[in-house]
Tab-separated table of C-alpha atoms in Angstrom:
chain	number	residue	atom	x	y	z
T	26	MET	CA	0.000	0.000	0.000
T	27	ALA	CA	1.304	3.465	-0.893
T	28	ASP	CA	2.329	5.722	1.987
T	29	ASP	CA	-0.147	8.431	0.992
T	30	GLN	CA	-3.217	6.151	1.196
T	31	ARG	CA	-5.115	5.829	4.459
T	32	SER	CA	-6.019	2.168	3.891
T	33	GLY	CA	-6.514	-0.487	1.237
T	34	CYS	CA	-10.308	-0.320	1.615
T	35	PRO	CA	-11.917	0.039	-1.847
T	36	ILE	CA	-14.297	2.745	-0.611
T	37	ASN	CA	-11.417	4.705	0.913
T	38	LEU	CA	-9.279	4.340	-2.215
T	39	THR	CA	-12.153	5.513	-4.435
T	40	LEU	CA	-12.787	8.495	-2.179
T	41	GLU	CA	-9.107	9.408	-2.279
T	42	VAL	CA	-9.457	9.836	-6.061
T	43	VAL	CA	-12.998	11.213	-6.529
T	44	GLY	CA	-14.120	11.979	-2.983
T	45	ASP	CA	-14.050	15.744	-3.136
T	46	LYS	CA	-17.016	17.586	-4.612
T	47	TRP	CA	-15.081	19.193	-7.434
T	48	SER	CA	-13.807	15.960	-8.990
T	49	LEU	CA	-17.290	14.492	-9.213
T	50	LEU	CA	-18.704	17.743	-10.595
T	51	ILE	CA	-16.016	17.839	-13.290
T	52	ILE	CA	-16.872	14.254	-14.234
T	53	ARG	CA	-20.585	15.172	-14.180
T	54	ASP	CA	-19.979	18.112	-16.516
T	55	MET	CA	-17.945	15.964	-18.890
T	56	MET	CA	-20.627	13.252	-18.916
T	57	PHE	CA	-23.819	15.228	-19.012
T	58	GLY	CA	-22.684	18.576	-20.384
T	59	ASN	CA	-20.092	17.295	-22.870
T	60	ARG	CA	-17.699	19.906	-21.500
T	61	ARG	CA	-14.264	18.884	-22.654
T	62	HIS	CA	-12.144	22.059	-22.598
T	63	PHE	CA	-10.705	23.792	-19.547
T	64	ARG	CA	-12.591	27.032	-20.295
T	65	GLU	CA	-15.946	25.201	-20.599
T	66	LEU	CA	-15.375	23.372	-17.330
T	67	LEU	CA	-14.404	26.640	-15.669
T	68	THR	CA	-17.219	28.887	-16.899
T	69	LYS	CA	-20.237	26.674	-17.574
T	70	SER	CA	-20.695	25.068	-14.181
T	71	GLU	CA	-23.223	26.580	-11.802
T	72	GLU	CA	-21.039	25.798	-8.810
T	73	GLY	CA	-18.290	28.249	-9.799
T	74	ILE	CA	-15.013	26.352	-9.502
T	75	SER	CA	-11.850	28.471	-9.374
T	76	SER	CA	-9.215	27.995	-12.062
T	77	ASN	CA	-6.537	26.748	-9.644
T	78	ILE	CA	-8.885	24.137	-8.108
T	79	LEU	CA	-9.996	23.027	-11.595
T	80	ALA	CA	-6.384	22.650	-12.743
T	81	ASP	CA	-5.533	20.654	-9.614
T	82	ARG	CA	-8.538	18.318	-9.941
T	83	LEU	CA	-7.934	17.759	-13.653
T	84	LYS	CA	-4.355	16.751	-12.814
T	85	THR	CA	-5.613	14.354	-10.126
T	86	LEU	CA	-8.133	12.808	-12.522
T	87	LEU	CA	-5.470	12.523	-15.244
T	88	ASP	CA	-2.995	10.894	-12.840
T	89	ALA	CA	-5.678	8.442	-11.679
T	90	GLY	CA	-6.505	7.439	-15.269
T	91	ILE	CA	-10.103	8.679	-15.095
T	92	ILE	CA	-9.613	11.232	-17.883
T	93	THR	CA	-7.108	11.863	-20.652
T	94	ARG	CA	-5.954	15.061	-22.317
T	95	GLU	CA	-5.074	15.433	-25.967
T	96	ASP	CA	-4.006	18.536	-27.854
T	97	ASP	CA	-6.895	20.261	-29.588
T	98	PRO	CA	-6.158	20.195	-33.330
T	99	SER	CA	-8.040	23.490	-33.769
T	100	HIS	CA	-5.877	25.424	-31.275
T	101	LYS	CA	-2.319	24.629	-30.190
T	102	GLN	CA	-2.725	25.935	-26.639
T	103	LYS	CA	-5.988	24.102	-25.890
T	104	GLY	CA	-6.504	20.558	-24.763
T	105	ILE	CA	-9.483	18.257	-25.086
T	106	TYR	CA	-10.301	16.190	-22.033
T	107	SER	CA	-11.944	12.806	-22.448
T	108	LEU	CA	-13.272	10.247	-20.027
T	109	THR	CA	-11.477	6.916	-19.981
T	110	GLU	CA	-13.306	3.634	-19.466
T	111	GLN	CA	-12.700	4.094	-15.731
T	112	GLY	CA	-14.340	7.504	-15.888
T	113	ILE	CA	-17.283	6.280	-17.946
T	114	GLU	CA	-17.902	3.483	-15.465
T	115	LEU	CA	-18.518	6.104	-12.775
T	116	LEU	CA	-21.871	6.849	-14.444
T	117	PRO	CA	-23.876	4.399	-12.267
T	118	VAL	CA	-22.295	5.946	-9.162
T	119	LEU	CA	-23.343	9.439	-10.250
T	120	ALA	CA	-26.795	8.189	-11.268
T	121	GLN	CA	-27.294	6.614	-7.834
T	122	MET	CA	-26.066	9.746	-6.076
T	123	ALA	CA	-28.450	11.838	-8.178
T	124	ALA	CA	-31.367	9.502	-7.408
T	125	TRP	CA	-30.623	9.658	-3.687
T	126	GLY	CA	-30.379	13.447	-3.783
T	127	TYR	CA	-33.588	13.678	-5.814
T	128	GLN	CA	-35.432	11.587	-3.242
T	129	TYR	CA	-34.094	13.129	-0.040
T	130	LEU	CA	-32.881	16.667	-0.748
T	131	PRO	CA	-34.607	19.878	-1.897
T	132	VAL	CA	-33.420	19.781	-5.534
T	133	SER	CA	-34.693	22.349	-7.994
T	134	GLU	CA	-37.073	21.235	-10.720
T	135	GLU	CA	-34.706	22.081	-13.544
T	136	LEU	CA	-31.737	20.298	-11.994
T	137	GLY	CA	-33.751	17.331	-10.701
T	138	ILE	CA	-35.191	16.243	-14.033
T	139	ARG	CA	-32.077	14.449	-15.200
T	140	ALA	CA	-31.852	12.575	-11.872
T	141	ARG	CA	-35.480	11.498	-12.171
T	142	LEU	CA	-35.017	10.327	-15.764
T	143	LEU	CA	-31.874	8.374	-14.870
T	144	ARG	CA	-33.601	6.782	-11.879
T	145	GLU	CA	-36.610	5.791	-13.970
T	146	GLY	CA	-34.398	4.516	-16.805
T	147	GLY	CA	-32.306	2.436	-14.414
T	148	PRO	CA	-29.326	0.258	-15.308
T	149	LYS	CA	-30.528	-0.324	-18.883
T	150	MET	CA	-30.477	3.424	-19.595
T	151	TRP	CA	-27.147	3.815	-17.810
T	152	ALA	CA	-25.601	1.091	-19.984
T	153	GLU	CA	-26.912	2.793	-23.139
T	154	PHE	CA	-25.561	6.135	-21.986
T	155	MET	CA	-22.172	4.607	-21.152
T	156	ASP	CA	-22.055	3.251	-24.725
T	157	GLU	CA	-22.770	6.767	-26.006
T	158	LEU	CA	-19.994	8.134	-23.796
T	159	ARG	CA	-17.627	5.486	-25.173
T	160	GLU	CA	-18.446	6.722	-28.659
T	161	THR	CA	-17.866	10.378	-27.732
T	162	HIS	CA	-14.820	9.974	-25.497
T	163	LEU	CA	-13.147	6.786	-26.734
T	164	GLY	CA	-14.138	6.871	-30.402
T	165	GLN	CA	-15.935	3.522	-30.286
T	166	VAL	CA	-18.531	3.122	-33.002
T	167	ARG	CA	-21.950	1.837	-32.015
T	168	ARG	CA	-25.196	1.076	-33.767
T	169	ARG	CA	-27.928	3.613	-33.145
T	170	LYS	CA	-31.578	2.764	-32.671
T	171	GLY	CA	-33.899	5.680	-31.990
T	172	PRO	CA	-33.046	8.738	-29.907
T	173	THR	CA	-29.920	8.631	-27.788
T	174	VAL	CA	-29.995	8.801	-24.016
T	175	GLY	CA	-28.286	12.156	-24.336
T	176	GLU	CA	-31.187	13.383	-26.448
T	177	ARG	CA	-33.717	11.989	-23.977
T	178	LEU	CA	-31.939	13.752	-21.150
T	179	GLN	CA	-32.348	17.028	-23.031
T	180	ALA	CA	-35.632	17.440	-21.148
T	181	TYR	CA	-33.294	18.977	-18.600
T	182	GLU	CA	-32.252	21.646	-21.066
T	183	SER	CA	-35.807	22.468	-22.122
T	184	VAL	CA	-36.882	23.080	-18.515
T	185	VAL	CA	-33.797	25.180	-17.779
T	186	ASN	CA	-34.439	27.289	-20.886
T	187	ARG	CA	-38.105	27.673	-19.911
T	188	THR	CA	-37.258	29.335	-16.599
């Protein structure tokens, strides 16, 4: 066991990587908001992360293998962040956290819709969405049948835009 880890417990080890609020919110924004550039992650999150915290958490997520960074071909000084398979497989964790929060906490209507849809869709929807994320972030090609989960989750956007 590494000296900087509190224990070999799988829950502890997971929390040491993604246990602060910012890391999970960055992953959330990459998954559900398709935010893949530093500037998007910095400016388009309601929670208002500071640039130094964002840079630190991106480095932690990169070092842990949860995301990757590639140079953006459209701009030499920009990078594109992508979820790895490890990052994509955090979707059920986030979906369960969202469902718990939706049930027990005073969530707003516009921000609770996605949690409700994910809860109602369950593991089948999560698996479909993870396949979509694999296509977006890992370049895996998949067969499409009907609207994507991402499109179905756009109900969130329509309510936000309505308010």
